[in-house]
Phi, psi and omega in degrees: 000132178271135187217149166261151183239122185250153163224123187054042179079352178265134182281122180249359173168186180225164173206159165248099185287143169247151170288115198254317181214094185296308178314326179262001180071025183260128180232151189209153176188173183297147172257120179261112185287139164268177175293346174287338183298122173238118182303312180312325186264337186241343184267139173279330179230127178239105186048049171088354188249134177300140182233101185299323186293319182284324174301349179256359171295138183271086184265150177213155175248144184226125174251160176295318187285322184247004185062214177293124188283123169296113179211179181275338185163160177235128179238139171247132170256109187258104170243040178303318183287326184268322185235000182065033190216135172226135186237142173242143179232137178251124188248143177064041181292146174298141183313301186295323178288333173293312182300307184305313184292326186237009187302326181276355186281144186295328172302305186298315179291323178298314183301318190269346189242000000 
C-alpha cells in the first residue's frame, strides 16, 4: 500500500508498505524522504540510537484510497548513515482497514493460508 508520511500535516516522505504482522495490524516499508524530512525531528531511532526528540513527533500515514490510516502510531527508524536505509512502521492498524489494504498482498495471503 502506497502511503504519504506526515508530520503536523506536512508530507515528510513516502513508503510502499507491506503487511508485517497481520494480527497486530503492523505494516512496514522503506521510507523515501522528502526535503521536509529531518531525522532529528522525525525519526525515533537514528543509526541504532534512541532519539527522544523524534519520539515526540506526531506522525501519520495517509493513503489515497483510505485517507489518514487509523493506527496506534507511526515510527521511523533511520539507518541512513550506517546502512543507507530508512524504514517506516505503522503500528496497530484497525482490522477492517488493514484487511482491505492488504487482502490481495502475497505476504498477507501466505500468513492466513
